[in-house]
XYZ file of N, CA and C in Angstrom:
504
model
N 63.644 100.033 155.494
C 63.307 100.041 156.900
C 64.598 99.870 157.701
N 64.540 100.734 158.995
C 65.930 100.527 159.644
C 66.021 99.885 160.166
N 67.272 99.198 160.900
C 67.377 97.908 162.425
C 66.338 98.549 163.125
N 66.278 99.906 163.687
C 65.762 100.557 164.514
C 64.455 100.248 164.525
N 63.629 100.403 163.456
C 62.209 100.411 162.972
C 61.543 98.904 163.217
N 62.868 97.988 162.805
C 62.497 96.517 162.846
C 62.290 96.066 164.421
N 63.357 96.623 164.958
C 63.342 96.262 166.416
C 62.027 96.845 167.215
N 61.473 97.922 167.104
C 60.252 98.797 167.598
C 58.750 97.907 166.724
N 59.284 97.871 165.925
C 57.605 96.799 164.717
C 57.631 96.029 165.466
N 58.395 95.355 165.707
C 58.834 93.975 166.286
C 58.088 93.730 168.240
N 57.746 95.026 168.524
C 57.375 95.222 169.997
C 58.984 94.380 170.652
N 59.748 95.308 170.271
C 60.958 95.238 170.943
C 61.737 96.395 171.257
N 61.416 97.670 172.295
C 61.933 98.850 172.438
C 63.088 98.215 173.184
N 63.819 97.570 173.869
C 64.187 97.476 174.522
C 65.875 97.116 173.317
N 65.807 96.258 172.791
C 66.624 96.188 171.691
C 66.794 97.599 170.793
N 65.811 97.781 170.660
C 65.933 99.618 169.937
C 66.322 101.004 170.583
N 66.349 100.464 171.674
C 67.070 101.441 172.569
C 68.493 101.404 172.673
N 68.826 99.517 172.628
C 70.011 99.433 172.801
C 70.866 99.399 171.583
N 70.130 99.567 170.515
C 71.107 99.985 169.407
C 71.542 101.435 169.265
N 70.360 102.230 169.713
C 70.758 103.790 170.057
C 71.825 103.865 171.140
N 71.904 103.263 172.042
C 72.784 103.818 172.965
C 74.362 103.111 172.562
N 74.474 101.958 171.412
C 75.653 101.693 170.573
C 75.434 102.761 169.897
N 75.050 103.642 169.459
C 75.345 104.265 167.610
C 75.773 105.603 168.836
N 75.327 105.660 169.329
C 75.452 106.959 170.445
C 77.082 106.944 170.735
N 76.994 105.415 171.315
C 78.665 105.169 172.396
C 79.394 105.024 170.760
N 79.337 104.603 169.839
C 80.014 104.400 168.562
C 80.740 106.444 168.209
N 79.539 106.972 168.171
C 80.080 108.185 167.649
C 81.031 109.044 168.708
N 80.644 108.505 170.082
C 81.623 109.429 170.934
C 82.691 108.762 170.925
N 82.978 107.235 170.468
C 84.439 106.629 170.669
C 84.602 107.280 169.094
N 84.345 107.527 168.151
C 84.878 108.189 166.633
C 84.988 109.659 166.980
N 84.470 110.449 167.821
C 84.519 111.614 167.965
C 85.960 111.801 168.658
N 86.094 111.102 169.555
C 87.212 111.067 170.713
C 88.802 110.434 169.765
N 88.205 109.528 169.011
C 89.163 109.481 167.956
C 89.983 110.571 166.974
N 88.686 111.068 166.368
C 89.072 112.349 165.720
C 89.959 112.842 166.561
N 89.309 113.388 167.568
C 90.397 114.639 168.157
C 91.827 114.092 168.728
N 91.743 112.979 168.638
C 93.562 112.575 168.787
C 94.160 112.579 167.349
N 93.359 111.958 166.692
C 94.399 112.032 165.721
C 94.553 113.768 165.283
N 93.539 114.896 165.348
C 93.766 116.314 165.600
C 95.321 116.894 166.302
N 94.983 116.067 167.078
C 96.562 116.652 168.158
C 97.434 115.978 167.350
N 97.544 114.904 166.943
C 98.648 113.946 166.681
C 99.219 114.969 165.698
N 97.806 115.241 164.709
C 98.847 115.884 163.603
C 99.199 117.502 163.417
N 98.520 117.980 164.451
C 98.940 119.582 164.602
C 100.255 119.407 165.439
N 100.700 118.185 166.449
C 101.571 118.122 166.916
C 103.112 117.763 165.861
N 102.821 117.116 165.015
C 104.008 117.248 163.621
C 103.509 117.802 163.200
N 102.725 118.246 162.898
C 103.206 119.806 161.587
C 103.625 120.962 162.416
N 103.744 120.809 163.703
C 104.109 122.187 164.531
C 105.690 121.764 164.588
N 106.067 120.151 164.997
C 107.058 120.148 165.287
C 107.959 119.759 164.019
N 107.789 119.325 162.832
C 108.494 119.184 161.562
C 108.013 119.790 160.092
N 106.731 120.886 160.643
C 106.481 121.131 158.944
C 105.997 120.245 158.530
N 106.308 120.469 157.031
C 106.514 119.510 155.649
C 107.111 118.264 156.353
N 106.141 117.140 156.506
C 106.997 115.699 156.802
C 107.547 115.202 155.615
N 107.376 115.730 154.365
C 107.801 114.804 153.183
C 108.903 114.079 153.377
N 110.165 114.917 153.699
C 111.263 114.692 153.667
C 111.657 113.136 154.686
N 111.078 113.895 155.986
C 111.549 112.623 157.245
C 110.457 111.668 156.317
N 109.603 111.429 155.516
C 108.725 110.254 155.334
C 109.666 109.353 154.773
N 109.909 110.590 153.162
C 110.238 109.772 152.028
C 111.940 109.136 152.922
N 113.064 109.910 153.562
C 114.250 109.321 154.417
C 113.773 107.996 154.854
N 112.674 107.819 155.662
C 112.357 106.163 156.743
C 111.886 105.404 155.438
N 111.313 106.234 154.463
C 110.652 104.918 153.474
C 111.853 104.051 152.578
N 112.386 105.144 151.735
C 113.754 104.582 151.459
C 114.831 103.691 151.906
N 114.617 104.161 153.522
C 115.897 103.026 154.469
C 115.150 102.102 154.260
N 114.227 101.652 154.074
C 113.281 99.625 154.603
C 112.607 99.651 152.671
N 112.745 100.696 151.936
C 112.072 100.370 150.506
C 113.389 100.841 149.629
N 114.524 100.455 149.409
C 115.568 101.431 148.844
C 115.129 101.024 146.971
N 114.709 99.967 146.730
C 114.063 100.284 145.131
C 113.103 100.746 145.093
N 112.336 101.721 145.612
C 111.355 102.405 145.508
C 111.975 103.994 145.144
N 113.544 104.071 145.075
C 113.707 105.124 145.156
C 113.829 105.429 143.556
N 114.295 104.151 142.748
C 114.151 104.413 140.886
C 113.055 103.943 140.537
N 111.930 103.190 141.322
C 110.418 103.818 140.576
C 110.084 105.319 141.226
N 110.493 105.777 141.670
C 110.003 106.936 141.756
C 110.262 108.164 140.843
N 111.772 107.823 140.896
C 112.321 108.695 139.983
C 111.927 108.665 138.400
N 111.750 107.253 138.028
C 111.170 106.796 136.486
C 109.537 107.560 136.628
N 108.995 107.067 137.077
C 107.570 107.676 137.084
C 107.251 109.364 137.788
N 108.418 110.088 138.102
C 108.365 111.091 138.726
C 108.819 112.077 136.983
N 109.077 111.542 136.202
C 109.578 111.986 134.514
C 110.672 113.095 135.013
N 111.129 113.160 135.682
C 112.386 114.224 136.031
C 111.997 115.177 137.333
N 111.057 114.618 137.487
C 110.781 115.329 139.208
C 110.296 114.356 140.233
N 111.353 114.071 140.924
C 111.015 113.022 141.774
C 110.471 113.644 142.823
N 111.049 114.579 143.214
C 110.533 115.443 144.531
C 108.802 115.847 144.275
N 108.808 115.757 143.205
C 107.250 116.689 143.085
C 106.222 115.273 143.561
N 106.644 114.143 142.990
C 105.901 112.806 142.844
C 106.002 112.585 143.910
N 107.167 112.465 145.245
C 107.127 112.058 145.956
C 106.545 112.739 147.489
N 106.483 114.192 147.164
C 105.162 115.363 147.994
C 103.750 114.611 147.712
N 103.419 114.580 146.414
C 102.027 114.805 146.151
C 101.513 112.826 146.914
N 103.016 111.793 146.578
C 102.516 110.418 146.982
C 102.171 110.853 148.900
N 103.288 111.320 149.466
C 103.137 111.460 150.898
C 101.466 112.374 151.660
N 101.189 113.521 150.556
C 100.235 114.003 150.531
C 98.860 113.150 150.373
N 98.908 112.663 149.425
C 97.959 111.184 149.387
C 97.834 110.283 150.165
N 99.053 109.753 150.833
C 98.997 109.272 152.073
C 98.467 109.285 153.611
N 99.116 110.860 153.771
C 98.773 111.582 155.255
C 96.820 111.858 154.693
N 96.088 112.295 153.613
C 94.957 111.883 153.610
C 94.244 110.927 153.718
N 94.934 109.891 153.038
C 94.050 108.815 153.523
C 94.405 108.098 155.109
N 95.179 108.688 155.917
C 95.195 108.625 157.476
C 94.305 109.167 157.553
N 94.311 110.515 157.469
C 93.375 111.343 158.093
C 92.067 111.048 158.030
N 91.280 110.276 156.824
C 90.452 110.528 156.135
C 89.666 109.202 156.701
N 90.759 107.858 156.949
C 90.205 106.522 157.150
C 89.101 106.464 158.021
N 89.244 107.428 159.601
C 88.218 107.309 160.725
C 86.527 106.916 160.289
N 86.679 108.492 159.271
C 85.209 108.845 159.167
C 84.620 108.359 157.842
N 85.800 108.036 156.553
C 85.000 107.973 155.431
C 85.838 106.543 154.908
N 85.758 105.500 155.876
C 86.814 104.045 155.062
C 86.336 103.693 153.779
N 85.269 103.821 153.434
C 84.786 103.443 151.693
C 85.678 104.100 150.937
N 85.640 105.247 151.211
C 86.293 106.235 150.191
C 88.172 105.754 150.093
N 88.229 105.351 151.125
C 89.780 104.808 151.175
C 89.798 103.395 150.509
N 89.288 102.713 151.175
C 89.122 101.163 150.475
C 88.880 101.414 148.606
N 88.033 102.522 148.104
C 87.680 102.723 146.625
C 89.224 102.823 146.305
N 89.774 103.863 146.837
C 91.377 104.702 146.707
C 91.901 103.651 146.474
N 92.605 102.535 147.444
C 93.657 101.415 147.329
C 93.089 100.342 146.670
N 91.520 100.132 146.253
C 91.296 99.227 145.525
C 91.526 99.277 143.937
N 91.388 100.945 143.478
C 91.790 100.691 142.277
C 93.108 101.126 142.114
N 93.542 101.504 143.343
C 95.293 102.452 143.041
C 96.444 101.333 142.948
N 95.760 100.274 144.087
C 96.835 99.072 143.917
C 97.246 98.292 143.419
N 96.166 97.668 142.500
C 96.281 96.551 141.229
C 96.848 97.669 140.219
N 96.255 99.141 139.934
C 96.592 99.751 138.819
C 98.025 99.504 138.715
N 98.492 100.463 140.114
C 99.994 100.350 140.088
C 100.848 99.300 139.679
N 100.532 98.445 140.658
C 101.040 97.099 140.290
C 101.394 96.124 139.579
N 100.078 96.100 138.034
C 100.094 95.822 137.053
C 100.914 96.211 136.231
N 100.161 98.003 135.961
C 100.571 98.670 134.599
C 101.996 99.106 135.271
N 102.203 99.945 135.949
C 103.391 101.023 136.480
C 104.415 99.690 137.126
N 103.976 98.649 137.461
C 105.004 98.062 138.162
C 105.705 98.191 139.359
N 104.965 98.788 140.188
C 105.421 99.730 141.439
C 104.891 97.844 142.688
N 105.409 97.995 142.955
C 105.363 96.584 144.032
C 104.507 96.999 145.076
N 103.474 96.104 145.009
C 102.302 96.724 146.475
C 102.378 96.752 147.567
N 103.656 96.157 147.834
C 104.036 96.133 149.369
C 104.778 97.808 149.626
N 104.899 98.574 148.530
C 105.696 99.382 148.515
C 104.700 100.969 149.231
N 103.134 100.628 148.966
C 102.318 101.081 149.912
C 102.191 101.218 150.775
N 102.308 99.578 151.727
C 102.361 99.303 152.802
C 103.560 100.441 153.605
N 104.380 100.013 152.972
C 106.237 101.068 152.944
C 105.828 102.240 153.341
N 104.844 103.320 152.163
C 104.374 104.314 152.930
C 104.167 104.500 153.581
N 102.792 103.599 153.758
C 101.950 104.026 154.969
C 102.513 103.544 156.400
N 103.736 102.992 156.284
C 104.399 102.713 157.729
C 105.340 103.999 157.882
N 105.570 104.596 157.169
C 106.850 105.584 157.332
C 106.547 106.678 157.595
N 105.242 106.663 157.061
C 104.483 108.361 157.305
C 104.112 108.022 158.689
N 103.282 107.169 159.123
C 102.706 106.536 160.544
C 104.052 106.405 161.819
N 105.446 106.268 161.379
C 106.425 106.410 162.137
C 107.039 107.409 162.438
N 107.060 108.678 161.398
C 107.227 109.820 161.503
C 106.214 110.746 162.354
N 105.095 110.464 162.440
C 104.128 110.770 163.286
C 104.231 110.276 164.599
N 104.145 108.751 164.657
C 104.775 108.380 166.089
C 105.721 109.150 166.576
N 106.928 109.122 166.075
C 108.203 109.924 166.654
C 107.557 111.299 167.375
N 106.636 111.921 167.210
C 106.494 113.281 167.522
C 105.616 113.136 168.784
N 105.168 111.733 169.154
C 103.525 111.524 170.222
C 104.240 110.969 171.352
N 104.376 111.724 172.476
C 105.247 111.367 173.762
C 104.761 110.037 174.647
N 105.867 109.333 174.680
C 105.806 107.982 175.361
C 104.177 108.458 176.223
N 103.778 109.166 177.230
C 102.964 109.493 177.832
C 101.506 109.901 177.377
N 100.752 109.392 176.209
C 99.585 109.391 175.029
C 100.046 108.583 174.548
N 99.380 107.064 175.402
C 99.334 105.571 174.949
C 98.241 106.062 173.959
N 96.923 106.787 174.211
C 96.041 106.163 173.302
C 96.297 107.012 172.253
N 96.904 107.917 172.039
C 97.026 108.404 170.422
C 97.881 107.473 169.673
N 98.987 107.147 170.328
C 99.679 106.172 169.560
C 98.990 104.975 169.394
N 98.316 104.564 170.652
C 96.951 103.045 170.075
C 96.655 103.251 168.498
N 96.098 104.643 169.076
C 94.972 104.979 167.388
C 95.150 104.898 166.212
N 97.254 105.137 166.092
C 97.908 104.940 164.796
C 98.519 103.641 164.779
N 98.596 103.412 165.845
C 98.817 101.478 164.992
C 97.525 100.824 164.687
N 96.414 101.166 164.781
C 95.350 100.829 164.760
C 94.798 100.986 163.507
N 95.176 102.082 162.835
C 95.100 102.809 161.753
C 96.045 102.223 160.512
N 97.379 101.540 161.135
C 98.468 101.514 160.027
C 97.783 99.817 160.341
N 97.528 99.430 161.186
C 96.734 98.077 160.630
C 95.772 98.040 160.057
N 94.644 98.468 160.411
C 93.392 98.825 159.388
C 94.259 98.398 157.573
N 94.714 99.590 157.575
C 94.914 100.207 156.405
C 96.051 99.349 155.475
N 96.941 98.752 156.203
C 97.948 97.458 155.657
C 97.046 96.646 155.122
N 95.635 96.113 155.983
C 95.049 95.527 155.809
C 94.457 94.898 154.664
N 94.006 96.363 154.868
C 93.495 96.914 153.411
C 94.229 96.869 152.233
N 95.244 97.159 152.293
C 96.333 97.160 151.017
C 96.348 95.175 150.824
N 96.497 94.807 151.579
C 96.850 93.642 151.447
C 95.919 92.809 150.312
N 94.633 93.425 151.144
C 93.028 92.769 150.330
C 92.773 93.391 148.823
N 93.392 94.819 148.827
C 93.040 95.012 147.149
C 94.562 94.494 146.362
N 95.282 93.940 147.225
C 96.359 93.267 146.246
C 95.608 92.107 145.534
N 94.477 91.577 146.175
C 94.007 90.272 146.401
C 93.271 89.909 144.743
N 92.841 91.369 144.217
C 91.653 91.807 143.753
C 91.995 91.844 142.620
């Protein structure tokens, strides 16, 4: 049975209305979301392509031993490991708005795995997901406060998150 159903059984339309007109105002503030982060990122990939490069550059300056686990676990292709990690990344930005389970599943088992077996330091996530999120900033003009809101909003969420399946 839904809130909805409970609130109406209940001879309470008035509460059941007002959860519709949250799930209503909920999807147009996620809708309105979407489409910034839309611009945000047609706006770097128009203006840099392939971000790999500017990612993996900002991640390295603030993570510089991240650059020989990469290379060790990259088995002689670091470049390939370090596309497909940034690629994994810019999805789970993209992806956090609408489907956070599916992200929270991602860093819950990706982070202890790493961490444990591979030895890769979990803060070194965090590393990512700030560098890809800064490289994106760089491209969103002082003048679109709220797209940039949306990605610190996002690189907190999601730190967050990293933090809690370190926990785990």
């Amino acid at each position: 049975m839904t809130v909805e159903a409970v609130f109406v059984n209940a001879g309470n339309h008035f509460l059941a209305e007002h959860q519709a007109i949250l799930q209503k105002r909920m999807q147009m503030d996620l809708n309105r979301k979407l489409k910034l982060l839309e611009t945000s990122l047609e706006r770097a990939a128009g203006r840099l392509g392939d971000i790999t490069i500017p990612v993996m550059e900002r991640y390295y300056a603030e993570h510089p031993g991240a650059k020989k686990s990469f290379q060790d676990h990259g088995l002689g292709n670091r470049f390939k490991l370090e596309a497909e990690m940034v690629e994994s990344t810019v999805y789970c930005l993209m992806t956090w708005l609408e489907r956070p389970e599916e992200i929270r599943i991602m860093f819950g088992s990706t982070v202890p795995h790493h961490e444990e077996t591979l030895k890769v330091e979990s803060h070194w996530f965090n590393g990512l997901v700030d560098a890809a999120i800064y490289v994106i900033l760089a491209t969103i003009p002082e003048d679109k406060p709220a797209e940039r809101a949306l990605w610190q909003e996002i690189q907190q969420e999601l730190n967050t998150l990293i933090a809690d399946a370190r926990l785990h």
